[in-house]
PDB file of C-alpha atoms in Angstrom:
ATOM      1  CA  MET A   1      -3.922 -35.150 -42.834  1.00 41.00           C
ATOM      2  CA  PRO A   2      -7.358 -33.771 -43.850  1.00 45.00           C
ATOM      3  CA  SER A   3      -7.692 -32.501 -47.403  1.00 47.00           C
ATOM      4  CA  SER A   4      -8.433 -28.984 -46.139  1.00 48.00           C
ATOM      5  CA  GLY A   5      -4.732 -28.460 -45.404  1.00 48.00           C
ATOM      6  CA  ARG A   6      -5.188 -28.087 -41.663  1.00 46.00           C
ATOM      7  CA  THR A   7      -2.264 -29.126 -39.548  1.00 45.00           C
ATOM      8  CA  ALA A   8      -2.589 -32.177 -37.322  1.00 46.00           C
ATOM      9  CA  ARG A   9      -4.071 -31.526 -33.886  1.00 47.00           C
ATOM     10  CA  THR A  10      -4.599 -33.494 -30.778  1.00 51.00           C
ATOM     11  CA  VAL A  11      -8.003 -35.148 -30.864  1.00 52.00           C
ATOM     12  CA  ARG A  12     -10.203 -34.062 -27.998  1.00 57.00           C
ATOM     13  CA  HIS A  13     -12.626 -36.624 -26.645  1.00 57.00           C
ATOM     14  CA  VAL A  14     -16.102 -35.376 -25.862  1.00 60.00           C
ATOM     15  CA  ARG A  15     -18.300 -37.557 -23.689  1.00 60.00           C
ATOM     16  CA  LEU A  16     -21.948 -36.640 -23.453  1.00 54.00           C
ATOM     17  CA  PRO A  17     -24.103 -37.630 -20.486  1.00 54.00           C
ATOM     18  CA  ALA A  18     -25.581 -41.129 -20.641  1.00 56.00           C
ATOM     19  CA  VAL A  19     -29.028 -40.069 -19.457  1.00 57.00           C
ATOM     20  CA  GLU A  20     -30.614 -40.272 -22.887  1.00 70.00           C
ATOM     21  CA  THR A  21     -30.013 -41.628 -26.354  1.00 76.00           C
ATOM     22  CA  PHE A  22     -28.438 -39.283 -28.876  1.00 82.00           C
ATOM     23  CA  GLY A  23     -28.697 -39.465 -32.632  1.00 85.00           C
ATOM     24  CA  ILE A  24     -25.372 -39.111 -34.416  1.00 86.00           C
ATOM     25  CA  ALA A  25     -24.581 -38.420 -38.065  1.00 88.00           C
ATOM     26  CA  THR A  26     -21.618 -37.308 -40.131  1.00 89.00           C
ATOM     27  CA  VAL A  27     -21.895 -34.471 -42.634  1.00 92.00           C
ATOM     28  CA  SER A  28     -19.277 -33.873 -45.344  1.00 94.00           C
ATOM     29  CA  THR A  29     -18.414 -30.197 -45.817  1.00 96.00           C
ATOM     30  CA  PRO A  30     -15.706 -28.203 -47.602  1.00 95.00           C
ATOM     31  CA  ILE A  31     -13.944 -27.742 -44.237  1.00 96.00           C
ATOM     32  CA  GLY A  32     -14.021 -31.426 -43.362  1.00 94.00           C
ATOM     33  CA  GLU A  33     -16.355 -33.941 -41.780  1.00 94.00           C
ATOM     34  CA  LEU A  34     -18.714 -32.641 -39.105  1.00 95.00           C
ATOM     35  CA  VAL A  35     -20.277 -34.903 -36.502  1.00 92.00           C
ATOM     36  CA  VAL A  36     -23.832 -33.780 -35.748  1.00 92.00           C
ATOM     37  CA  VAL A  37     -25.462 -34.988 -32.528  1.00 91.00           C
ATOM     38  CA  SER A  38     -29.146 -34.627 -31.666  1.00 90.00           C
ATOM     39  CA  SER A  39     -30.899 -35.051 -28.347  1.00 88.00           C
ATOM     40  CA  GLU A  40     -34.542 -35.104 -27.368  1.00 86.00           C
ATOM     41  CA  GLU A  41     -34.289 -31.303 -26.977  1.00 90.00           C
ATOM     42  CA  GLY A  42     -32.728 -30.561 -30.364  1.00 93.00           C
ATOM     43  CA  LEU A  43     -29.291 -30.191 -31.884  1.00 95.00           C
ATOM     44  CA  ALA A  44     -26.843 -30.910 -29.050  1.00 93.00           C
ATOM     45  CA  ARG A  45     -23.424 -30.889 -30.689  1.00 92.00           C
ATOM     46  CA  VAL A  46     -21.574 -30.105 -33.883  1.00 95.00           C
ATOM     47  CA  ALA A  47     -18.012 -31.428 -33.761  1.00 93.00           C
ATOM     48  CA  PHE A  48     -15.102 -31.241 -36.183  1.00 93.00           C
ATOM     49  CA  ALA A  49     -14.307 -34.905 -36.822  1.00 86.00           C
ATOM     50  CA  ALA A  50     -10.632 -34.132 -37.521  1.00 74.00           C
ATOM     51  CA  VAL A  51     -10.038 -32.678 -34.046  1.00 70.00           C
ATOM     52  CA  GLU A  52     -12.798 -34.090 -31.837  1.00 70.00           C
ATOM     53  CA  GLU A  53     -14.072 -37.578 -31.248  1.00 70.00           C
ATOM     54  CA  VAL A  54     -17.608 -37.848 -29.950  1.00 69.00           C
ATOM     55  CA  ARG A  55     -18.140 -41.188 -28.273  1.00 64.00           C
ATOM     56  CA  GLY A  56     -20.471 -42.972 -25.943  1.00 62.00           C
ATOM     57  CA  GLU A  57     -22.698 -45.990 -25.719  1.00 57.00           C
ATOM     58  CA  GLN A  58     -25.877 -43.959 -25.978  1.00 58.00           C
ATOM     59  CA  TYR A  59     -25.644 -43.128 -29.691  1.00 61.00           C
ATOM     60  CA  ARG A  60     -27.864 -44.447 -32.433  1.00 65.00           C
ATOM     61  CA  ALA A  61     -27.330 -43.915 -36.134  1.00 63.00           C
ATOM     62  CA  TRP A  62     -29.300 -40.952 -37.404  1.00 69.00           C
ATOM     63  CA  GLY A  63     -29.442 -39.487 -40.858  1.00 62.00           C
ATOM     64  CA  GLY A  64     -28.879 -35.980 -39.560  1.00 67.00           C
ATOM     65  CA  GLY A  65     -32.379 -34.828 -40.432  1.00 80.00           C
ATOM     66  CA  SER A  66     -32.906 -31.142 -40.966  1.00 88.00           C
ATOM     67  CA  ALA A  67     -29.622 -30.304 -39.181  1.00 92.00           C
ATOM     68  CA  ALA A  68     -27.560 -32.098 -41.832  1.00 91.00           C
ATOM     69  CA  GLU A  69     -29.768 -30.696 -44.579  1.00 92.00           C
ATOM     70  CA  GLN A  70     -29.477 -27.116 -43.314  1.00 95.00           C
ATOM     71  CA  ILE A  71     -25.698 -27.386 -42.829  1.00 96.00           C
ATOM     72  CA  GLY A  72     -25.455 -28.606 -46.429  1.00 94.00           C
ATOM     73  CA  GLU A  73     -27.570 -25.673 -47.614  1.00 94.00           C
ATOM     74  CA  TYR A  74     -25.360 -23.261 -45.659  1.00 96.00           C
ATOM     75  CA  PHE A  75     -22.203 -24.543 -47.367  1.00 94.00           C
ATOM     76  CA  ALA A  76     -23.951 -24.456 -50.760  1.00 92.00           C
ATOM     77  CA  GLY A  77     -24.692 -20.754 -50.219  1.00 91.00           C
ATOM     78  CA  GLU A  78     -28.439 -21.406 -50.012  1.00 92.00           C
ATOM     79  CA  ARG A  79     -28.971 -20.702 -46.304  1.00 94.00           C
ATOM     80  CA  ARG A  80     -28.065 -17.657 -44.201  1.00 94.00           C
ATOM     81  CA  GLU A  81     -29.543 -18.705 -40.867  1.00 93.00           C
ATOM     82  CA  PHE A  82     -30.494 -21.959 -39.225  1.00 96.00           C
ATOM     83  CA  ASP A  83     -34.000 -22.900 -38.175  1.00 95.00           C
ATOM     84  CA  LEU A  84     -33.296 -25.706 -35.715  1.00 95.00           C
ATOM     85  CA  ALA A  85     -34.273 -26.539 -32.162  1.00 95.00           C
ATOM     86  CA  LEU A  86     -31.080 -26.241 -30.101  1.00 96.00           C
ATOM     87  CA  ASP A  87     -30.315 -28.142 -26.920  1.00 94.00           C
ATOM     88  CA  TRP A  88     -29.083 -25.391 -24.564  1.00 93.00           C
ATOM     89  CA  ARG A  89     -29.135 -27.508 -21.393  1.00 90.00           C
ATOM     90  CA  HIS A  90     -25.352 -27.390 -20.992  1.00 86.00           C
ATOM     91  CA  ALA A  91     -25.003 -23.685 -21.845  1.00 88.00           C
ATOM     92  CA  ARG A  92     -25.205 -22.072 -18.428  1.00 91.00           C
ATOM     93  CA  GLY A  93     -24.046 -18.894 -16.743  1.00 94.00           C
ATOM     94  CA  PHE A  94     -21.823 -16.413 -18.517  1.00 96.00           C
ATOM     95  CA  TYR A  95     -20.686 -18.901 -21.163  1.00 96.00           C
ATOM     96  CA  GLY A  96     -24.284 -19.750 -21.986  1.00 95.00           C
ATOM     97  CA  SER A  97     -25.157 -16.052 -22.262  1.00 97.00           C
ATOM     98  CA  VAL A  98     -22.288 -15.499 -24.685  1.00 98.00           C
ATOM     99  CA  GLN A  99     -23.198 -18.561 -26.740  1.00 97.00           C
ATOM    100  CA  ARG A 100     -26.808 -17.419 -27.010  1.00 97.00           C
ATOM    101  CA  ALA A 101     -25.652 -13.895 -27.956  1.00 98.00           C
ATOM    102  CA  LEU A 102     -23.692 -15.389 -30.853  1.00 98.00           C
ATOM    103  CA  CYS A 103     -27.035 -16.192 -32.487  1.00 97.00           C
ATOM    104  CA  ASP A 104     -27.611 -12.434 -32.860  1.00 96.00           C
ATOM    105  CA  VAL A 105     -24.480 -11.952 -34.986  1.00 97.00           C
ATOM    106  CA  GLY A 106     -25.910 -12.103 -38.471  1.00 95.00           C
ATOM    107  CA  PHE A 107     -24.691 -13.818 -41.609  1.00 96.00           C
ATOM    108  CA  GLY A 108     -21.772 -11.886 -43.099  1.00 94.00           C
ATOM    109  CA  GLU A 109     -21.282  -9.788 -39.961  1.00 95.00           C
ATOM    110  CA  THR A 110     -18.416  -9.969 -37.515  1.00 96.00           C
ATOM    111  CA  VAL A 111     -17.956  -8.651 -33.996  1.00 97.00           C
ATOM    112  CA  SER A 112     -14.950  -8.472 -31.727  1.00 98.00           C
ATOM    113  CA  TYR A 113     -14.611 -10.508 -28.555  1.00 98.00           C
ATOM    114  CA  ALA A 114     -14.843  -7.165 -26.685  1.00 98.00           C
ATOM    115  CA  GLU A 115     -18.118  -6.290 -28.426  1.00 98.00           C
ATOM    116  CA  LEU A 116     -19.497  -9.737 -27.657  1.00 98.00           C
ATOM    117  CA  ALA A 117     -18.610  -9.362 -23.965  1.00 98.00           C
ATOM    118  CA  ALA A 118     -20.299  -5.943 -23.923  1.00 98.00           C
ATOM    119  CA  ARG A 119     -23.432  -7.363 -25.539  1.00 97.00           C
ATOM    120  CA  VAL A 120     -23.939  -9.671 -22.556  1.00 97.00           C
ATOM    121  CA  GLY A 121     -23.321  -6.876 -20.043  1.00 98.00           C
ATOM    122  CA  ARG A 122     -19.737  -7.806 -19.086  1.00 98.00           C
ATOM    123  CA  PRO A 123     -17.504  -5.472 -21.138  1.00 98.00           C
ATOM    124  CA  LYS A 124     -14.365  -6.360 -19.163  1.00 98.00           C
ATOM    125  CA  ALA A 125     -14.830 -10.121 -19.625  1.00 98.00           C
ATOM    126  CA  VAL A 126     -13.196 -10.218 -23.058  1.00 97.00           C
ATOM    127  CA  ARG A 127     -11.063 -13.312 -22.408  1.00 97.00           C
ATOM    128  CA  ALA A 128     -14.007 -15.132 -20.859  1.00 97.00           C
ATOM    129  CA  ALA A 129     -16.053 -14.319 -23.978  1.00 98.00           C
ATOM    130  CA  GLY A 130     -13.264 -15.894 -26.027  1.00 97.00           C
ATOM    131  CA  THR A 131     -13.364 -18.982 -23.835  1.00 96.00           C
ATOM    132  CA  ALA A 132     -17.144 -19.197 -24.268  1.00 97.00           C
ATOM    133  CA  CYS A 133     -16.622 -19.151 -28.041  1.00 97.00           C
ATOM    134  CA  ALA A 134     -13.957 -21.854 -27.769  1.00 95.00           C
ATOM    135  CA  LEU A 135     -16.354 -24.022 -25.746  1.00 94.00           C
ATOM    136  CA  ASN A 136     -19.320 -23.446 -28.062  1.00 96.00           C
ATOM    137  CA  PRO A 137     -20.877 -26.906 -28.582  1.00 95.00           C
ATOM    138  CA  LEU A 138     -22.617 -25.854 -31.810  1.00 97.00           C
ATOM    139  CA  PRO A 139     -20.042 -24.195 -34.084  1.00 97.00           C
ATOM    140  CA  ILE A 140     -21.325 -23.003 -37.459  1.00 97.00           C
ATOM    141  CA  VAL A 141     -24.962 -23.175 -36.292  1.00 98.00           C
ATOM    142  CA  VAL A 142     -24.122 -20.910 -33.324  1.00 98.00           C
ATOM    143  CA  PRO A 143     -21.650 -18.759 -35.267  1.00 98.00           C
ATOM    144  CA  CYS A 144     -18.546 -18.343 -33.106  1.00 98.00           C
ATOM    145  CA  HIS A 145     -16.548 -18.060 -36.356  1.00 98.00           C
ATOM    146  CA  ARG A 146     -17.970 -14.532 -36.712  1.00 98.00           C
ATOM    147  CA  VAL A 147     -15.995 -13.280 -33.707  1.00 98.00           C
ATOM    148  CA  LEU A 148     -12.621 -11.627 -34.330  1.00 98.00           C
ATOM    149  CA  ARG A 149      -9.944  -9.976 -32.242  1.00 97.00           C
ATOM    150  CA  SER A 150     -10.270  -6.219 -31.756  1.00 95.00           C
ATOM    151  CA  ASP A 151      -7.522  -5.643 -34.340  1.00 96.00           C
ATOM    152  CA  GLY A 152      -9.551  -7.564 -36.933  1.00 94.00           C
ATOM    153  CA  SER A 153      -7.337 -10.655 -36.916  1.00 96.00           C
ATOM    154  CA  LEU A 154      -8.953 -14.065 -36.807  1.00 95.00           C
ATOM    155  CA  GLY A 155      -8.186 -15.360 -33.333  1.00 93.00           C
ATOM    156  CA  GLY A 156      -8.615 -19.059 -32.682  1.00 92.00           C
ATOM    157  CA  TYR A 157     -11.217 -21.528 -33.839  1.00 95.00           C
ATOM    158  CA  ARG A 158     -11.894 -25.111 -32.818  1.00 92.00           C
ATOM    159  CA  GLY A 159     -11.923 -26.273 -36.436  1.00 94.00           C
ATOM    160  CA  GLY A 160      -8.695 -24.389 -37.207  1.00 94.00           C
ATOM    161  CA  THR A 161      -8.052 -20.900 -38.489  1.00 95.00           C
ATOM    162  CA  GLN A 162      -8.281 -22.059 -42.120  1.00 95.00           C
ATOM    163  CA  ALA A 163     -11.822 -23.259 -41.453  1.00 96.00           C
ATOM    164  CA  LYS A 164     -12.676 -19.938 -39.787  1.00 97.00           C
ATOM    165  CA  GLU A 165     -11.224 -18.045 -42.746  1.00 96.00           C
ATOM    166  CA  PHE A 166     -13.243 -20.228 -45.152  1.00 96.00           C
ATOM    167  CA  LEU A 167     -16.492 -19.609 -43.247  1.00 97.00           C
ATOM    168  CA  LEU A 168     -15.928 -15.844 -43.156  1.00 97.00           C
ATOM    169  CA  GLU A 169     -15.170 -15.796 -46.877  1.00 95.00           C
ATOM    170  CA  LEU A 170     -18.223 -17.943 -47.597  1.00 95.00           C
ATOM    171  CA  GLU A 171     -20.401 -15.415 -45.777  1.00 95.00           C
ATOM    172  CA  ALA A 172     -18.715 -12.199 -46.864  1.00 88.00           C
ATOM    173  CA  GLY A 173     -18.173 -13.157 -50.467  1.00 79.00           C
ATOM    174  CA  GLU A 174     -15.546 -11.315 -52.392  1.00 48.00           C
ATOM    175  CA  ASN A 175     -15.750  -7.752 -53.565  1.00 35.00           C
ATOM    176  CA  GLU A 176     -14.793  -6.598 -57.037  1.00 38.00           C
ATOM    177  CA  THR A 177     -11.068  -6.411 -56.161  1.00 36.00           C
ATOM    178  CA  GLY A 178     -11.058 -10.009 -54.916  1.00 43.00           C
ATOM    179  CA  THR A 179     -10.395  -9.113 -51.294  1.00 42.00           C
ATOM    180  CA  ARG A 180     -12.539 -10.255 -48.413  1.00 44.00           C
ATOM    181  CA  ARG A 181     -14.817  -7.747 -46.735  1.00 43.00           C
ATOM    182  CA  ARG A 182     -14.954  -7.628 -42.962  1.00 45.00           C
ATOM    183  CA  VAL A 183     -17.239  -5.527 -40.854  1.00 41.00           C
ATOM    184  CA  LEU A 184     -16.304  -4.898 -37.237  1.00 37.00           C
ATOM    185  CA  GLN A 185     -19.098  -3.378 -35.196  1.00 35.00           C
TER     186      GLN A 185
END
């Protein structure tokens, strides 16, 4: 069991297309190991090592470059936004629109799944917006953890709800009473 206290989950296998060589690196974070994958286009995948296994013959060892560095800075409280080329080739249609819209949800802010659906012009597609968040290939960098249910509760998260809670607390900080601040727009 990971030291973060998450419960065991089924490991999901992610296979990336074999049309190019990907760089792969592991980054240690307070919420567990992250697998960072780069393509010729940019950052292609951020996976939670405890719940996802990224595999394929097309990987080469990679130090993680600026992606690993920026993720480290984020967890150290030194970075509020990422300045990375992102590989959006697999983010198409409605899901791609939602995933791109996530980039507009700023550090320390939260939105509801309903608000996110409305932002991409499909206010009735709340569940589909949730699915787009669940399928986000770049969690943390593309901040799906900043999306909450309309009642303010956490909802799901690929890395586990404890990881989502940690990320929200990291960004929101604590107020003088020691309780987390949340802002629903």
